[in-house]
Coordinates of C-alpha atoms in Angstrom, one line a residue:
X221 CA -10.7 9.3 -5.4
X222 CA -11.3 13.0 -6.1
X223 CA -8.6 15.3 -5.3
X224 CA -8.4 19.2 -5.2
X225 CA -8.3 20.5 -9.0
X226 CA -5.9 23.1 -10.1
X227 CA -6.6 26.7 -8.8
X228 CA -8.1 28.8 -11.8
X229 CA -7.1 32.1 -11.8
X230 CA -10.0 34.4 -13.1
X231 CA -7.9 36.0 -15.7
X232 CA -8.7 36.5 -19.6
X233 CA -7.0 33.9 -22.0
X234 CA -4.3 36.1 -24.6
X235 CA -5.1 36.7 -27.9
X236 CA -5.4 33.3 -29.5
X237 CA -2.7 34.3 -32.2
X238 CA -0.5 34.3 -29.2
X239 CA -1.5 31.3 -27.3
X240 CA -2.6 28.2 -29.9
X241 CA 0.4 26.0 -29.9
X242 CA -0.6 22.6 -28.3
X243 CA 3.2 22.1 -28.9
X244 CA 4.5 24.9 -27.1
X245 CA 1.7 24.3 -24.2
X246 CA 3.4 20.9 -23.9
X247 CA 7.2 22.4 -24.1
X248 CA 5.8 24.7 -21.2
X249 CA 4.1 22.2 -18.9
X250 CA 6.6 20.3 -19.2
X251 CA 9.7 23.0 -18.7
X252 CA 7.9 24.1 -16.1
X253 CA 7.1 20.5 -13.9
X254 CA 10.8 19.8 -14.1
X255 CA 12.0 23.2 -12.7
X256 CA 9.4 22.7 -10.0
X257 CA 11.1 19.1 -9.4
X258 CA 14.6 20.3 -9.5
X259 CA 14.2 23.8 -7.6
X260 CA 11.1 23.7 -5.8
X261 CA 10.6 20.3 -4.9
X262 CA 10.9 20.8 -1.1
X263 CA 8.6 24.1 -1.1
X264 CA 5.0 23.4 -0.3
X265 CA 3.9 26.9 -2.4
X266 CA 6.0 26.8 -5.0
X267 CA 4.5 23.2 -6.1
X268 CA 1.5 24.4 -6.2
X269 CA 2.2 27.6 -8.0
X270 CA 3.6 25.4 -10.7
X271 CA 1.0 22.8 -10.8
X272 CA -1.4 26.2 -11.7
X273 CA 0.7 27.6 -13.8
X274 CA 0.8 24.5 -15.9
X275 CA -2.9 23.6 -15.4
X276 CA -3.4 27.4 -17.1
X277 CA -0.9 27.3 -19.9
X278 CA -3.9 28.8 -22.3
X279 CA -3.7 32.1 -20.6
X280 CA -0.3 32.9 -21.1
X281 CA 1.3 34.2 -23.7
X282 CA 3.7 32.4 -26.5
X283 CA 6.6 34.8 -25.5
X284 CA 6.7 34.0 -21.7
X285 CA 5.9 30.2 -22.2
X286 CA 9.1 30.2 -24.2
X287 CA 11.4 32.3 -22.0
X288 CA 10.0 30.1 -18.8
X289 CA 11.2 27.3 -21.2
X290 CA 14.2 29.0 -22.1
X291 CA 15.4 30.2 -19.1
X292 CA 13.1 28.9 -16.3
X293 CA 10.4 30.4 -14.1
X294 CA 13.1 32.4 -11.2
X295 CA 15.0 33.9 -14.2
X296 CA 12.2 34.4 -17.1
X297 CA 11.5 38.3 -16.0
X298 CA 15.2 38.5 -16.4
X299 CA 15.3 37.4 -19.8
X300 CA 11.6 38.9 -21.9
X301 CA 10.2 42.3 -22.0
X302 CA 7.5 43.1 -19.5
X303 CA 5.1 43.7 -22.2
X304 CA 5.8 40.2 -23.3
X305 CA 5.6 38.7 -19.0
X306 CA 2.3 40.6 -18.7
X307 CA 0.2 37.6 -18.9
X308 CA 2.6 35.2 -17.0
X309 CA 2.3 37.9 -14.5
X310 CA -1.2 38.2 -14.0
X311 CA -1.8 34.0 -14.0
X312 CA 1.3 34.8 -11.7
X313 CA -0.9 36.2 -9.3
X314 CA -4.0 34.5 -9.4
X315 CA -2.4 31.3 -9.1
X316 CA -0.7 32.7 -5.6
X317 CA -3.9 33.8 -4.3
X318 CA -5.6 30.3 -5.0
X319 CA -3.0 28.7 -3.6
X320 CA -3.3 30.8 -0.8
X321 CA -6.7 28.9 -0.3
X322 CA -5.4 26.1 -1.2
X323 CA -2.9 25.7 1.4
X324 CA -5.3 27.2 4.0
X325 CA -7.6 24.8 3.6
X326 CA -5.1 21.8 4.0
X327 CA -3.3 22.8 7.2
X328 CA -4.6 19.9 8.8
X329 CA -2.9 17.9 6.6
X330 CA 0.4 19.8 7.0
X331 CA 0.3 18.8 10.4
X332 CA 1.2 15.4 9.3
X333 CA 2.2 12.2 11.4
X334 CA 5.6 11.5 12.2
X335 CA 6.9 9.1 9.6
X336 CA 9.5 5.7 10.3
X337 CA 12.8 6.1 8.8
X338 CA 14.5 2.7 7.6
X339 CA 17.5 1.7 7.2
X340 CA 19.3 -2.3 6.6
X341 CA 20.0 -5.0 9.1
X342 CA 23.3 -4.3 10.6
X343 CA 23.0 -7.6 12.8
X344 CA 21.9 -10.9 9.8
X345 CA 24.4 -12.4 7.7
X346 CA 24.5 -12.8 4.2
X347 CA 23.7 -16.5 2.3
X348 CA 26.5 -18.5 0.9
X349 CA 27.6 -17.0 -2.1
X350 CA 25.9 -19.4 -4.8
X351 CA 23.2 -18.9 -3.2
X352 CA 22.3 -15.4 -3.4
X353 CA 23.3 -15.7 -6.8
X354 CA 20.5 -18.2 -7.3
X355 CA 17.8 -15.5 -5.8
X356 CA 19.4 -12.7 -7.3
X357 CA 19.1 -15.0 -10.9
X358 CA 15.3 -16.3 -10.3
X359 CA 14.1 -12.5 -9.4
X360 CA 16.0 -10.9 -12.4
X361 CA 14.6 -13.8 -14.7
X362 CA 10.6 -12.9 -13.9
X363 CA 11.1 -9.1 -13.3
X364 CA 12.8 -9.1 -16.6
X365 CA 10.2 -11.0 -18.6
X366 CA 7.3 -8.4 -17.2
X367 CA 6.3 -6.0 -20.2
X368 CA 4.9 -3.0 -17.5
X369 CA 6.6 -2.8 -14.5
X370 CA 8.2 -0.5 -11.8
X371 CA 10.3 -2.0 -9.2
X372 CA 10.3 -5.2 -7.7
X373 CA 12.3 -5.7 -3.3
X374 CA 12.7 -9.3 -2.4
X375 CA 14.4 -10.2 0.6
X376 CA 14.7 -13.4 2.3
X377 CA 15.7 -14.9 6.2
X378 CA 16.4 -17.6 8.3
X379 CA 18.0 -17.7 11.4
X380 CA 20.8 -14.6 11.3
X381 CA 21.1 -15.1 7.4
X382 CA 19.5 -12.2 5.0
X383 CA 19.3 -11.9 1.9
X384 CA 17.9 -8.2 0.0
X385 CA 17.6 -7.4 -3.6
X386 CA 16.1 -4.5 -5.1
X387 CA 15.5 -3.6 -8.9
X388 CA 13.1 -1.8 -11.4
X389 CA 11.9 2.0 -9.7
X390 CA 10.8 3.7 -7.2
X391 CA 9.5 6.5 -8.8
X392 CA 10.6 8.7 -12.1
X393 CA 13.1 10.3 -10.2
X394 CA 14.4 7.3 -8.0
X395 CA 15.4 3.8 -8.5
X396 CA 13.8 0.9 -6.3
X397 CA 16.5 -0.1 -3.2
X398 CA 16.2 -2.5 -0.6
X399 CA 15.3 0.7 1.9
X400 CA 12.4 1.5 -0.1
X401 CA 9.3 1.7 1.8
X402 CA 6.0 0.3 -0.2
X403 CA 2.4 -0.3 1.1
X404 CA 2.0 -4.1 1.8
X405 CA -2.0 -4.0 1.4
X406 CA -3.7 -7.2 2.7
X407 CA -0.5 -8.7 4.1
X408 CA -1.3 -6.2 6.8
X409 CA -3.8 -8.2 8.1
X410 CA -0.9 -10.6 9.8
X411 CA -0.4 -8.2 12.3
X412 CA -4.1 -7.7 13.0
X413 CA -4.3 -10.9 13.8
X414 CA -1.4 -11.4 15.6
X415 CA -2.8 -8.6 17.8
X416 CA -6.6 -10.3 18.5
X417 CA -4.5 -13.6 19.4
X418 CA -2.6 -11.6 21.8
X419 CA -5.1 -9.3 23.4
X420 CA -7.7 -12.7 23.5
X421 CA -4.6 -14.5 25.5
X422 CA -4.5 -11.0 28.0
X423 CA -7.8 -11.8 28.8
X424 CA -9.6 -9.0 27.1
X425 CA -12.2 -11.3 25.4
X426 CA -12.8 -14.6 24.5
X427 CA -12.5 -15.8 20.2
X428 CA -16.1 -16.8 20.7
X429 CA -17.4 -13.0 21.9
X430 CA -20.2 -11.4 19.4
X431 CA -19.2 -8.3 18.1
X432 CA -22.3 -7.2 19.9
X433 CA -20.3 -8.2 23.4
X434 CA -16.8 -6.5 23.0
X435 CA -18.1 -3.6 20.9
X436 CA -21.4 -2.1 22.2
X437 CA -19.7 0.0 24.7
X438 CA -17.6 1.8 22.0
X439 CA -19.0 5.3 21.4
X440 CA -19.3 4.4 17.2
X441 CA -21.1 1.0 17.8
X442 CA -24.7 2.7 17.8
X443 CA -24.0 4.3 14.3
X444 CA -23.2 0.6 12.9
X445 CA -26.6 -1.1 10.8
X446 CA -27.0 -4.6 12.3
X447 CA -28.6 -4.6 9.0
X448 CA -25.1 -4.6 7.8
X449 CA -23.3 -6.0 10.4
X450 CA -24.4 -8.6 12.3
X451 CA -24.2 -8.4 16.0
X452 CA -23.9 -11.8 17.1
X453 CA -20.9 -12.6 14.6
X454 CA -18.0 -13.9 16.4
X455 CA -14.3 -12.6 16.7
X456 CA -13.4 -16.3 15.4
X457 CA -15.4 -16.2 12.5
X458 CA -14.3 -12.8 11.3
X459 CA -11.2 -13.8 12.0
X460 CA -11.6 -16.4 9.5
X461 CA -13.4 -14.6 6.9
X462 CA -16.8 -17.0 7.2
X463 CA -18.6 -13.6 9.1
X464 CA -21.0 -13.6 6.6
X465 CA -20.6 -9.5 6.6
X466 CA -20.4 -8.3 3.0
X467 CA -17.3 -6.8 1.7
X468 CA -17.0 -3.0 0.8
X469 CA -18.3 -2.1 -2.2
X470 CA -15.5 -0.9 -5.1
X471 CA -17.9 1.5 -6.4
X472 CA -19.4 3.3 -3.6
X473 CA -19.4 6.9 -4.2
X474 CA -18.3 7.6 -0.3
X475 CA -15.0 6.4 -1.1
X476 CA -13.7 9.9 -2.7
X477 CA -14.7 11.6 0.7
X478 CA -13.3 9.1 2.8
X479 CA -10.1 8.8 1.1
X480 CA -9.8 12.9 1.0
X481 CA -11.5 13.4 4.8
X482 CA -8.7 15.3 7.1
X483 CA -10.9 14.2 10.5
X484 CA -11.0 10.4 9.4
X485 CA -11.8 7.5 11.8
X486 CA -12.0 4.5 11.4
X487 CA -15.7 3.4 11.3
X488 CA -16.0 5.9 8.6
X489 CA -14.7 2.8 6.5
X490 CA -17.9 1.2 7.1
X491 CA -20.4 3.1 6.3
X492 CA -19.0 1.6 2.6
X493 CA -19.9 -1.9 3.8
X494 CA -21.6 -3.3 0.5
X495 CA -24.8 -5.2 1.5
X496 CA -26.9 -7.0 4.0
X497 CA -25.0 -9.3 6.5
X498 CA -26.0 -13.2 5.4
X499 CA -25.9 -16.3 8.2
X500 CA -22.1 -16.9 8.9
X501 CA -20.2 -20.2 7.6
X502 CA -19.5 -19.8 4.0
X503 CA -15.8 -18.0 3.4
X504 CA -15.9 -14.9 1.7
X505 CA -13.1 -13.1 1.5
X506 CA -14.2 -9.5 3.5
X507 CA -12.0 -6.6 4.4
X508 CA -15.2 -5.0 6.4
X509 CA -14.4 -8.0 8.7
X510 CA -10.5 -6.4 9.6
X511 CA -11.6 -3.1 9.9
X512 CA -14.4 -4.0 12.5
X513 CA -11.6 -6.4 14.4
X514 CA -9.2 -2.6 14.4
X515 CA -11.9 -1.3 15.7
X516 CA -11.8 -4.0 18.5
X517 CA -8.4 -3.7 18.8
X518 CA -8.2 -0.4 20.1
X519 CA -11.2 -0.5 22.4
X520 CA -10.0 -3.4 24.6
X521 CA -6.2 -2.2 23.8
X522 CA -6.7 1.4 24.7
X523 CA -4.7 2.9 22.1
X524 CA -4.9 3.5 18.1
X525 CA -3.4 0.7 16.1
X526 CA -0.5 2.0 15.0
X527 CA 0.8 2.3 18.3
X528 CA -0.6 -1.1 19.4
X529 CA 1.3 -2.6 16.7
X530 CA 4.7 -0.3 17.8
X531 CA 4.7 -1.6 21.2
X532 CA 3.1 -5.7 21.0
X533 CA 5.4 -5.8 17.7
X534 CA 7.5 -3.4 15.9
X535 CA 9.5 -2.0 18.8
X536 CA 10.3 -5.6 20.9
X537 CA 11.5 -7.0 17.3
X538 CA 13.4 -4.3 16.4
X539 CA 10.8 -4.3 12.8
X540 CA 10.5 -0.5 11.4
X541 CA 6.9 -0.3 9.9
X542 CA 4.3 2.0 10.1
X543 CA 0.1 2.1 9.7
X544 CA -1.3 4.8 7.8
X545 CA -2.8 7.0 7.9
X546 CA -2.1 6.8 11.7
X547 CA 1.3 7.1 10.7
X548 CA 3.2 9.7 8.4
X549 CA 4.7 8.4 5.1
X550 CA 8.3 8.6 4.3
X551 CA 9.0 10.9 1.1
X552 CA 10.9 8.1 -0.2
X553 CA 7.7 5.9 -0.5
X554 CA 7.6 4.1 -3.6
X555 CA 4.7 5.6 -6.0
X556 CA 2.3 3.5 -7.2
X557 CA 2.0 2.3 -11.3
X558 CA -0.7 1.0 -13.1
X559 CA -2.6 0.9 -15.5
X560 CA -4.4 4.3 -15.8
X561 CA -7.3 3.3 -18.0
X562 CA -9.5 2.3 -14.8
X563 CA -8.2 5.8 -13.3
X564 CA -9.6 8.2 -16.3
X565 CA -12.4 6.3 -16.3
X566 CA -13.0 7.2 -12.7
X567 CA -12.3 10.4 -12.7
X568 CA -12.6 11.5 -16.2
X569 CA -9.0 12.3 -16.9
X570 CA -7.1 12.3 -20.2
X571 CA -4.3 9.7 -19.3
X572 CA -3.9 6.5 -20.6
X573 CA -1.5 3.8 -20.5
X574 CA 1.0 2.7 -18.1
X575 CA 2.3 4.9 -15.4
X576 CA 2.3 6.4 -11.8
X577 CA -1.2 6.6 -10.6
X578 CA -0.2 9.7 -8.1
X579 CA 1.2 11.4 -11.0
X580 CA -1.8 10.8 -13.6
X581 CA -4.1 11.7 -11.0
X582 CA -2.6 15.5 -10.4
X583 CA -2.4 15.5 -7.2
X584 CA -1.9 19.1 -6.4
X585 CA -0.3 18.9 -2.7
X586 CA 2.4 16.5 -1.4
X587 CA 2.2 13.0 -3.1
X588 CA 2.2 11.5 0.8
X589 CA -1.6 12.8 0.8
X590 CA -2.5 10.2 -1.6
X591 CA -0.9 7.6 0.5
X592 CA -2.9 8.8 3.6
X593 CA -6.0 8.9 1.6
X594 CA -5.3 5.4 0.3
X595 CA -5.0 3.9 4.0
X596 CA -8.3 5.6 5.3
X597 CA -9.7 3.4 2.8
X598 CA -7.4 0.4 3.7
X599 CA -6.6 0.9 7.8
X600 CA -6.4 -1.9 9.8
X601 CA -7.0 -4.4 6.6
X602 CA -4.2 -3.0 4.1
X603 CA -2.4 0.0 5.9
X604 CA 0.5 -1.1 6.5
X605 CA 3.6 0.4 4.7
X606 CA 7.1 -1.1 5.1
X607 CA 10.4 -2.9 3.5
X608 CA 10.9 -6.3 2.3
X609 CA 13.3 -7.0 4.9
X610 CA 10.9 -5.8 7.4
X611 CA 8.6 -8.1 6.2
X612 CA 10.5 -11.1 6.4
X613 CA 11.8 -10.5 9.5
X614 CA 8.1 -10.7 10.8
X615 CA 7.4 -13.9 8.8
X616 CA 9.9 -15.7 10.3
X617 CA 8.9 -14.2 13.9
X618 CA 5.6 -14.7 13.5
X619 CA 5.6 -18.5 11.9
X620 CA 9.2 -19.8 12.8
X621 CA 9.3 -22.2 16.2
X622 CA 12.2 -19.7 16.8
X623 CA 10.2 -16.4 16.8
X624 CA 9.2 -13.8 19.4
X625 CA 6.1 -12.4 17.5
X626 CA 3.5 -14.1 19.9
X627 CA 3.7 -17.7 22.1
X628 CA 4.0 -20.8 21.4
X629 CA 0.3 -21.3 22.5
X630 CA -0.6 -18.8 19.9
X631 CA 1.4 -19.5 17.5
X632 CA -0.5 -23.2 17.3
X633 CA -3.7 -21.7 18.0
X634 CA -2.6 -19.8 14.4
X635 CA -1.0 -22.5 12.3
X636 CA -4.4 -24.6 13.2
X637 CA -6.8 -22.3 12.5
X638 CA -6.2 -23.0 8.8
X639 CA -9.8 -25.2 7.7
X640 CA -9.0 -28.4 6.0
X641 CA -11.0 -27.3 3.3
X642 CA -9.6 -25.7 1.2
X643 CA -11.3 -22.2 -0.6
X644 CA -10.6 -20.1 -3.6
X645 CA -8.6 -17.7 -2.4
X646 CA -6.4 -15.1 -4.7
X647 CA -7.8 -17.8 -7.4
X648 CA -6.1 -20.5 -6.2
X649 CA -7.2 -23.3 -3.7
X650 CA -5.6 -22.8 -0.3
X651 CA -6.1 -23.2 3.4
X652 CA -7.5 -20.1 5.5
X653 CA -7.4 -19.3 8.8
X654 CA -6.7 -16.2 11.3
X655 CA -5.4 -14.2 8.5
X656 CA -2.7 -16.6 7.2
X657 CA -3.4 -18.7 3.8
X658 CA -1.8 -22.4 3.8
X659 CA -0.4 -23.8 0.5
X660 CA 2.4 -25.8 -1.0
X661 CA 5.6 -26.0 -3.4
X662 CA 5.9 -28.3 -5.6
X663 CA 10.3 -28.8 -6.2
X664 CA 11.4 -30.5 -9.3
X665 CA 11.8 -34.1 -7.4
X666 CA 8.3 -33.7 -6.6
X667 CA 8.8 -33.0 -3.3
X668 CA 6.1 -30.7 -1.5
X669 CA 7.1 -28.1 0.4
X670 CA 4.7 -26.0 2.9
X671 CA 3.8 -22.5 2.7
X672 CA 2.2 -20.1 5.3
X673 CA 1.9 -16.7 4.6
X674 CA -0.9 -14.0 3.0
X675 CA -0.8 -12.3 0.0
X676 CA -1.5 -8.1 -0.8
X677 CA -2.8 -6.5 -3.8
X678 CA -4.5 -3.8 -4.9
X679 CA -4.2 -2.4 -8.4
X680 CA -0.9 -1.1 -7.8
X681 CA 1.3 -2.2 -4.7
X682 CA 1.4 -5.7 -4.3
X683 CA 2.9 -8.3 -1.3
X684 CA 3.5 -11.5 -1.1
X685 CA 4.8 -13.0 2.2
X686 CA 5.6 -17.0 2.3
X687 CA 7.3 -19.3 5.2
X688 CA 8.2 -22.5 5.1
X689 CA 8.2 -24.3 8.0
X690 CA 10.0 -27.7 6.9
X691 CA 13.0 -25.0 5.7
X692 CA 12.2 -22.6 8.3
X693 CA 12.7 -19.8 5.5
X694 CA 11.0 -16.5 4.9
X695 CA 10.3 -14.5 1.6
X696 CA 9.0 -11.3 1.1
X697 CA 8.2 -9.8 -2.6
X698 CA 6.9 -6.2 -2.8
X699 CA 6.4 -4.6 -6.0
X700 CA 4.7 -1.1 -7.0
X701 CA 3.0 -2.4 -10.1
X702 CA 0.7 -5.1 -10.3
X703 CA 2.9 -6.9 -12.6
X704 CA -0.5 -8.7 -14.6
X705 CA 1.4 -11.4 -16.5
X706 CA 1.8 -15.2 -16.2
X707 CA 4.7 -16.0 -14.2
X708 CA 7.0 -18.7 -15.4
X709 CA 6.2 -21.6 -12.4
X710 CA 3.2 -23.4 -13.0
X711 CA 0.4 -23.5 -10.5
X712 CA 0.5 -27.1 -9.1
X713 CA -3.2 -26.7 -7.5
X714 CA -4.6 -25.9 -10.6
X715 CA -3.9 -27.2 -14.5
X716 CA -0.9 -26.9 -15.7
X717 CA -2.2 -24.6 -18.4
X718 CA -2.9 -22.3 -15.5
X719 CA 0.6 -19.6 -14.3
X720 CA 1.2 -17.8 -11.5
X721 CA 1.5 -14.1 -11.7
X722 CA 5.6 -12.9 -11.5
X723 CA 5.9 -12.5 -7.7
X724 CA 4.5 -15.6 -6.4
X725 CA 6.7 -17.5 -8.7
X726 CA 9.7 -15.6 -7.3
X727 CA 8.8 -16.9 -3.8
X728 CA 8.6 -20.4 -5.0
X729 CA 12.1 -20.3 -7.3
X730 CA 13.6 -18.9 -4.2
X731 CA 12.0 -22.2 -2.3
X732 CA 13.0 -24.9 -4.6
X733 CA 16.6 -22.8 -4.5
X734 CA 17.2 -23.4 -0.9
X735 CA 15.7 -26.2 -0.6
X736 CA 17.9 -27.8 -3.8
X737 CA 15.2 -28.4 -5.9

């Protein structure tokens, strides 16, 4: 997505002699990013000021570049001659008086969301010793065989017993901890779900309604093509991803203004819908079909999603989470790695390789803006931001006969919506249902052990949530790279030739740990 570009200020280049030095441009840039980090980091203005002054190393002269590099941007004028800080001077100014406009024109955005603050369980108890050191030893073992990577959080829970682990980064500046929050992407959709269950039990609608039904009094239904979306598509079949409604389209030039748009809502996510709606049945993995249910949500809930999920969820189970971009982002958030190839292509940038997407992309105002702009385009279908523990917690509230997340008449209604046939889904064949995929473990005896859960991914942050119910165990794996590299377990549903990528096969070494396999 396009963000703002660096102010320019409007001020000559130096005299070439002065100022052709790719090498001292570099030494600059990068003298001057790291005083920003260390000194600056908390002041709005002064990023920016920095982030021009880099972006306009050209126009300043070889004398000031090296006495910022020397002695830093507070204590340069201290240090050259003001013949030699005249043209760090006048970018100086420029770059102050763009940034003026800058910052004008993203007050809105200064007026940010509150954001969740998390800290560990004080109430679980830890594994048996030999245990954790079994997790700790299958997590280390596929993180460590991972060429590109960032950070990896696993944690695990069954009744009162937890289990968090934490390696790799965060960010350049911080290493990954069990307290890190990360975007979960499509594992969000498990409390979407979760929710419709819930508000169809209340008696707000019925699983059979159209869309037409429980949406055509909402003041954004007239603007929706039933081109596009169909109106007499059930909540039960987009619950179950057989809708029939196209997914949104990767490549739809709308995204860079919905994913930079201050006065987002949510149906704005639609108008990206990728094609015409086709007779419902066939599963086809859809996020259009989650947004549409959000949508439902808070019509027939009366409130925005985030705090739908705070009260039916979050707050009763004592679960800190948060939905952007409804929500603020902690500064903590773990940044997102990948690799940039896709991202100069899109935006024509000279980066390349492996690294943080929110850094390559030079995002010019707070690095939580990218997160916002990521979860306009994600919402009610990837949005959610959280910990590992978190998100075991909810797995085993959610799935476990002992949890609180909905009723027992719920939680049935869920387990059996999974279809008996099974679909390619994350390219493996599973069960679907309401949101939550059904698979299986294979142990070393040859045992099988079942899975529940849903998976998240989305070039960068990726989830993987998993319970068992003959264990009555919960995993959570979050990582902040997409880790692209065959895992060591083999895929049981598929050849053997066929691997599973790092995280999944963490989930299942955990399983076959527990359950002594």
């Amino acid at each position: 997505p396009e963000t703002t570009s660096a102010p320019s200020p409007t001020t000559e280049p130096a005299a070439s002699s002065e100022t052709a030095s790719p090498e001292l441009d570099q030494a600059f840039v990068a003298a001057v990013k790291d005083f920003v980090a260390t000194e600056w980091a908390g002041w709005s203005d002064g990023v920016i000021l920095g982030e021009c002054l880099a972006a306009n190393a050209s126009l300043i002269g070889a004398p000031a570049k090296q006495g910022v590099i020397d002695y830093g941007l507070e204590k340069v004028y201290d240090n050259i001659s003001n013949s030699d800080g005249k043209s760090l001077s006048v970018v100086w100014d420029d770059c102050e008086t763009a940034g003026a406009s800058i910052k004008a024109a993203a007050a809105v955005v200064e007026n940010r969301p509150d954001a969740p603050t998390f800290f560990p369980s004080t109430s679980s108890s830890p594994f048996p010793d030999g245990v954790e050191t079994s997790f700790r030893a299958a997590v280390d073992a596929e993180f460590s065989a991972v060429p590109e990577k960032a950070g990896i959080s696993v944690a695990v829970f069954t009744n009162g017993l937890l289990w968090t682990y934490a390696s790799g980064i965060a960010s350049s500046t911080a290493e990954m901890t069990p307290n890190t929050p990360l975007l979960i992407r499509s594992t969000s959709k498990t409390f979407l779900s979760a929710l419709i269950l819930d508000q169809a039990e209340q008696g707000l609608f019925e699983l059979g309604d159209s869309l037409e039904s429980v949406l055509s009094d909402h003041p954004d239904y007239p603007s929706l093509d039933t081109a596009i979306f169909n109106p007499a598509v059930s909540i039960h079949e987009m619950l179950s991803m057989r809708s029939g409604i196209a997914p949104r389209d990767p490549l739809d030039a709308g995204a860079a203004g919905v994913f930079s748009n201050p006065n987002w809502k949510p149906v704005d996510i639609l108008e990206l819908a990728g094609g015409l709606w086709v007779e419902p049945g066939d599963f086809e993995y859809s996020d259009t079909n989650s947004v549409l249910l959000g949508l439902i949500a808070e019509h027939h809930g009366g409130n925005d999603l985030n705090i739908l999920y705070q009260d039916s969820f979050f707050d009763p189970l004592g679960i800190t989470a948060g939905l952007g971009p409804q929500d603020g982002f902690p500064l903590d958030t773990a940044r997102p790695y990948s690799d940039l190839t896709l991202l100069a292509e899109q935006r024509n940038l000279d980066v390349s390789g492996f690294g943080d997407v929110i850094e390559a992309s030079d995002y010019l105002s707070d690095p939580r803006d990218w997160y916002a702009g990521s979860t306009r385009l994600g919402w009610a279908s990837a949005g959610v931001f959280t910990t590992a523990e978190n998100m075991a917690l909810w797995a085993y509230e959610l799935y476990s006969p002992d949890g609180r997340a909905i009723s027992v008449p719920n939680r049935t209604r869920l387990l059996n919506s999974v279809d008996a046939e099974l679909v390619d889904f994350e390219n493996r064949m599973q069960g679907y249902g309401y949101y939550i995929a059904k698979s299986e473990v294979v142990l070393e005896d040859e045992r099988l052990v079942t899975v529940y859960g849903h998976p998240g991914g989305g070039g960068n942050f990726v989830s993987i949530l998993a319970y068992s119910p003959e264990l009555d165990l919960a995993v959570s794996v979050l990582t902040n790279s997409p880790m692209r590299v065959a895992g060591s377990c083999p895929d049981h549903s598929a050849d053997e030739s066929q691997r599973q990528g790092p995280q999944r096969c963490v989930v299942q070494e955990i399983i076959a740990t527990y359950a002594g396999g």
